[in-house]
Short mmCIF file of C-alpha atoms in Angstrom, two decimals:
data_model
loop_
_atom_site.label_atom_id
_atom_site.label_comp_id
_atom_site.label_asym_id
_atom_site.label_seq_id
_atom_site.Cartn_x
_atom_site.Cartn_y
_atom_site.Cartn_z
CA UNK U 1 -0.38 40.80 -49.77
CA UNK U 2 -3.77 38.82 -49.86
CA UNK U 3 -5.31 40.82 -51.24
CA UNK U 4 -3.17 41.25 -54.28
CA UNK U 5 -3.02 37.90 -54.45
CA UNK U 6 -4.84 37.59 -57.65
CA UNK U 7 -3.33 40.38 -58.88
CA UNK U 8 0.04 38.64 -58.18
CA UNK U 9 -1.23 36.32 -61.08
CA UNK U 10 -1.61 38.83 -63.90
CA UNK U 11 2.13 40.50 -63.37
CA UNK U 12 3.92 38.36 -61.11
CA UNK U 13 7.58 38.34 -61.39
CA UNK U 14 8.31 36.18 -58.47
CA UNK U 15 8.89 32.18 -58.86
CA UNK U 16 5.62 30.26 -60.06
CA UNK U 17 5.31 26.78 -59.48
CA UNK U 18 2.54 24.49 -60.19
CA UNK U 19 2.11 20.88 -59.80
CA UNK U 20 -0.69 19.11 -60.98
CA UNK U 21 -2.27 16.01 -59.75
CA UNK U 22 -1.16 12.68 -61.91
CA UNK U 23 -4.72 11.30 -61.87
CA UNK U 24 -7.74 13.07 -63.37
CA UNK U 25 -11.30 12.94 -62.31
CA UNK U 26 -13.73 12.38 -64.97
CA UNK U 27 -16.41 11.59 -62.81
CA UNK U 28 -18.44 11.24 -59.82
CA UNK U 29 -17.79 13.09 -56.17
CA UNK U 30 -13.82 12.62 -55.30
CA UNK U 31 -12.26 14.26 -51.62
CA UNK U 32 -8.63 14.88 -50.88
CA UNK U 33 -6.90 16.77 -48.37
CA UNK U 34 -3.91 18.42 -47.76
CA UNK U 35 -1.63 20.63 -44.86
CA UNK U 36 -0.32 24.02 -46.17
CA UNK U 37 2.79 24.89 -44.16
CA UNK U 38 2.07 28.27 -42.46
CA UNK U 39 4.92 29.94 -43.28
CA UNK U 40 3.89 30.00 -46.85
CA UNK U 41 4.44 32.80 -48.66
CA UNK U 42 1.75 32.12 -50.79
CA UNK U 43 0.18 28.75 -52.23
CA UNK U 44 -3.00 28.22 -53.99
CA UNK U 45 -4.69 25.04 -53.70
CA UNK U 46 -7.63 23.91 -56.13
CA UNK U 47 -9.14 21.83 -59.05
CA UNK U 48 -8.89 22.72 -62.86
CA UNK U 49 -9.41 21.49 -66.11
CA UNK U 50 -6.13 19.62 -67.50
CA UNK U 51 -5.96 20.98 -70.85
CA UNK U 52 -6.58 24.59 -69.38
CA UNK U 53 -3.90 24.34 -66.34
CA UNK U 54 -1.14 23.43 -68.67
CA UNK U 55 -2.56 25.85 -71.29
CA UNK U 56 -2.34 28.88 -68.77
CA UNK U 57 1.24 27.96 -67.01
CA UNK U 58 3.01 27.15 -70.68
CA UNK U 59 2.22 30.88 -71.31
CA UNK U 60 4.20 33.96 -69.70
CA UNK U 61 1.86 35.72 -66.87
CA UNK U 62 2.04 38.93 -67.93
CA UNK U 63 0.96 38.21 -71.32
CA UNK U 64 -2.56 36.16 -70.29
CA UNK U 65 -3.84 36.05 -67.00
CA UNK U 66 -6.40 33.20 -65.90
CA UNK U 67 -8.38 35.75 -64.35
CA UNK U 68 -7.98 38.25 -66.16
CA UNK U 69 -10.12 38.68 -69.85
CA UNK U 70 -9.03 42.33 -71.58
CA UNK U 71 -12.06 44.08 -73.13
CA UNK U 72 -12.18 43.39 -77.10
CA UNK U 73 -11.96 47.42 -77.18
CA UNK U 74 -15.25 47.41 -79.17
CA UNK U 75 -18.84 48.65 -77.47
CA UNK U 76 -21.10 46.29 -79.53
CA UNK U 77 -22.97 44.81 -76.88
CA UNK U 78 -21.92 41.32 -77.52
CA UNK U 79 -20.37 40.68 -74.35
CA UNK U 80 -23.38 41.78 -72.25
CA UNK U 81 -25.43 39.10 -74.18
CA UNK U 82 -22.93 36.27 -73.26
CA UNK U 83 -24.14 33.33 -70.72
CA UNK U 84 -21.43 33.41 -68.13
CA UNK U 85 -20.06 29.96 -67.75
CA UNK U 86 -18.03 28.62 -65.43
CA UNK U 87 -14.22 28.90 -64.86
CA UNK U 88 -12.06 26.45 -66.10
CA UNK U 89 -10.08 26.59 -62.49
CA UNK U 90 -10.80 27.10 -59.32
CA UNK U 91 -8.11 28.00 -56.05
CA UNK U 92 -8.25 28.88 -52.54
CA UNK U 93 -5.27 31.37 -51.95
CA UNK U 94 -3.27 30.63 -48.70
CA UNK U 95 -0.72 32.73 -47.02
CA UNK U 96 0.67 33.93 -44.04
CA UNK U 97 -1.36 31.84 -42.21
CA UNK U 98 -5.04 32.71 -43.34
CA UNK U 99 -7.17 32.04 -46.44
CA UNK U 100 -8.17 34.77 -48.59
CA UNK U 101 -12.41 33.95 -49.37
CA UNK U 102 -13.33 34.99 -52.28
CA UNK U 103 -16.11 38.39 -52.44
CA UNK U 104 -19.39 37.93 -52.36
CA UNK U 105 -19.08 34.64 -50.49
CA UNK U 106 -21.68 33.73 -48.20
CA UNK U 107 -19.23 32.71 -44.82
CA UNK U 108 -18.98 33.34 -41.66
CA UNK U 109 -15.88 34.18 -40.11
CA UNK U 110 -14.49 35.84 -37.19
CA UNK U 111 -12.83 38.86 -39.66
CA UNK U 112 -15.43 41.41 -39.26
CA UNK U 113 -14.73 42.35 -43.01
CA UNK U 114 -15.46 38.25 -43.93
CA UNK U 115 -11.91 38.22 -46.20
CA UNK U 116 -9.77 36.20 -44.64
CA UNK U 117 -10.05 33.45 -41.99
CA UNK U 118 -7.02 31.64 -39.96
CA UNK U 119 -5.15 28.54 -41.64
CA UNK U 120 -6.80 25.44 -40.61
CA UNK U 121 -4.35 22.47 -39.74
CA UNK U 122 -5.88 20.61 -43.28
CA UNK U 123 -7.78 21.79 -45.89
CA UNK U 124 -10.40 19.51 -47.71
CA UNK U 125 -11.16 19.66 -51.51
CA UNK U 126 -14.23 17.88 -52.49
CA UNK U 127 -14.89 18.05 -56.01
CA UNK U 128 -18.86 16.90 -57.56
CA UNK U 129 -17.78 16.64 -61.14
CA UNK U 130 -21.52 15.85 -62.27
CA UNK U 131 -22.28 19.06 -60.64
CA UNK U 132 -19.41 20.93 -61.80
CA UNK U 133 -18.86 22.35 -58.04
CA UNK U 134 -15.62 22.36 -55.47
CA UNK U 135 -15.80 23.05 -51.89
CA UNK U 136 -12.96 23.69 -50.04
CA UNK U 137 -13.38 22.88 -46.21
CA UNK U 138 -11.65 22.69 -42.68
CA UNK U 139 -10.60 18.88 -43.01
CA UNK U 140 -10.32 18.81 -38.62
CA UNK U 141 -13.71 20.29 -38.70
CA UNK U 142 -15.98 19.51 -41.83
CA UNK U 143 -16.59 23.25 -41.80
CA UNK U 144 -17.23 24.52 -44.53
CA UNK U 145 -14.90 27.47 -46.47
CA UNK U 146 -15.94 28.50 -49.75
CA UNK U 147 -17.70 26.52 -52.61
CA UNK U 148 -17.86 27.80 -56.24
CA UNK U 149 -18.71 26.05 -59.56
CA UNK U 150 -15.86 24.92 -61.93
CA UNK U 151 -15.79 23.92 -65.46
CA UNK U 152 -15.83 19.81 -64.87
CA UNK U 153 -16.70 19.16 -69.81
CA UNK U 154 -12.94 17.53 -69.51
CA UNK U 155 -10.82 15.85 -67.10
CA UNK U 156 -10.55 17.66 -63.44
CA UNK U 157 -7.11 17.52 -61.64
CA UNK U 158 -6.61 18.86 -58.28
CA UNK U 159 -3.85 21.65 -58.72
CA UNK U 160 -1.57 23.71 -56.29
CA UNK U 161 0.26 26.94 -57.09
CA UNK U 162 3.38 27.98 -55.27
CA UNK U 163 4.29 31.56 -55.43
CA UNK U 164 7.34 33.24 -54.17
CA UNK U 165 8.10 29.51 -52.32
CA UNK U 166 5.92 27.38 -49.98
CA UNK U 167 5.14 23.66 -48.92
CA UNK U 168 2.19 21.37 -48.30
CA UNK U 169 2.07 18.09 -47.13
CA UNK U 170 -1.13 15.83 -49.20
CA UNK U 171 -2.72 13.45 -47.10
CA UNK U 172 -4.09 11.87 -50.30
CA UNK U 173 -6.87 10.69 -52.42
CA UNK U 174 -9.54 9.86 -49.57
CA UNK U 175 -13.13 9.64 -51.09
CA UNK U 176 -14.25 8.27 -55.05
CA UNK U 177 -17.95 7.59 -55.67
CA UNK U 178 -18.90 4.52 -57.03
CA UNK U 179 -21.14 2.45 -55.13
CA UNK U 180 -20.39 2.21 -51.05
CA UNK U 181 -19.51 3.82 -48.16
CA UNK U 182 -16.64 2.74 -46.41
CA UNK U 183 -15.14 5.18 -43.27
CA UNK U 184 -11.19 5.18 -43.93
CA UNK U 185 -8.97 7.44 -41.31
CA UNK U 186 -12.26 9.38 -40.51
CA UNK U 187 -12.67 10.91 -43.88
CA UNK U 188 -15.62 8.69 -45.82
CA UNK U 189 -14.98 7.11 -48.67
CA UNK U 190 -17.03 6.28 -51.03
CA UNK U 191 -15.73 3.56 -53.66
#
């Protein structure tokens, strides 16, 4: 079921629910975390850009996909000459216990195939707007799980997608950069 996840997204006909954070980053490095209740069927839990989120879920699924961009039907080239920019969202898919990594990323894990890895009690989403770059990490350990760059030329809200029912519990906004560096519940902050 992981594995289709995001192919859940192009032709899903299950519930899709997605809330999106009240506050948008515009700037600077911000941190949040968040506990995804195990029994999840499936949840993804990310960062996108506001105008795009709304954009993609005001649309049926199985007309436009967020990951999915039909070919034009035309061979002249012009897509092989494109620069390929970043994507305007970017989610960690949760379920049954285990995160789905994306391919090609460069993790270590105890699957011997590197595809999934088990549920950690909170996940961490720190978002580097300036750098256009989320990283999603074990929030008990610091560990790292998967980083990838994001579109961050508009407003950033942290997002989560609930398919086919699920839960989380956010701990809440934990780190802003501004100036200092103030410790708060063991997660820095930086205001």
């Amino acid at each position: 079921m992981l594995f289709a996840a995001e192919r859940l997204m192009t032709s899903c006909h299950l519930s899709i629910d997605l809330v999106i954070g009240d506050v948008a980053i515009t700037q600077g490095k911000s941190y949040w975390a968040c506990c995804v209740d195990p029994s999840s069927y499936l949840v993804k839990v990310g960062v996108g850009l506001e105008s795009k989120l709304q954009e993609w879920f005001q649309v049926p699924q199985d007309v436009v996909s967020p990951r999915y961009d039909p070919d034009s039907g035309h061979d002249s080239g012009a897509e092989d000459t494109t620069v390929e920019a970043p994507p305007p969202y970017a989610f960690l898919t949760i379920g049954m216990g285990k995160i789905l990594l994306s391919h090609g990323s460069a993790l270590t894990s105890r699957d011997p195939n590197g595809c999934t890895v088990p549920l950690p009690p909170r996940i961490g989403i720190c978002l580097d707007y300036e750098q256009g770059k989320v990283s999603f990490y074990d929030a008990v350990s610091f560990r790292e799980l998967w980083e990838c760059g994001v579109d961050c030329s508009g407003p950033v809200c942290p997002a989560f997608c609930f398919i086919g029912g699920g839960a989380l519990h956010l701990q809440e906004l934990v780190a802003n950069k501004q100036d200092r560096k103030v410790t708060i519940g063991g997660f820095p902050k930086l205001d």
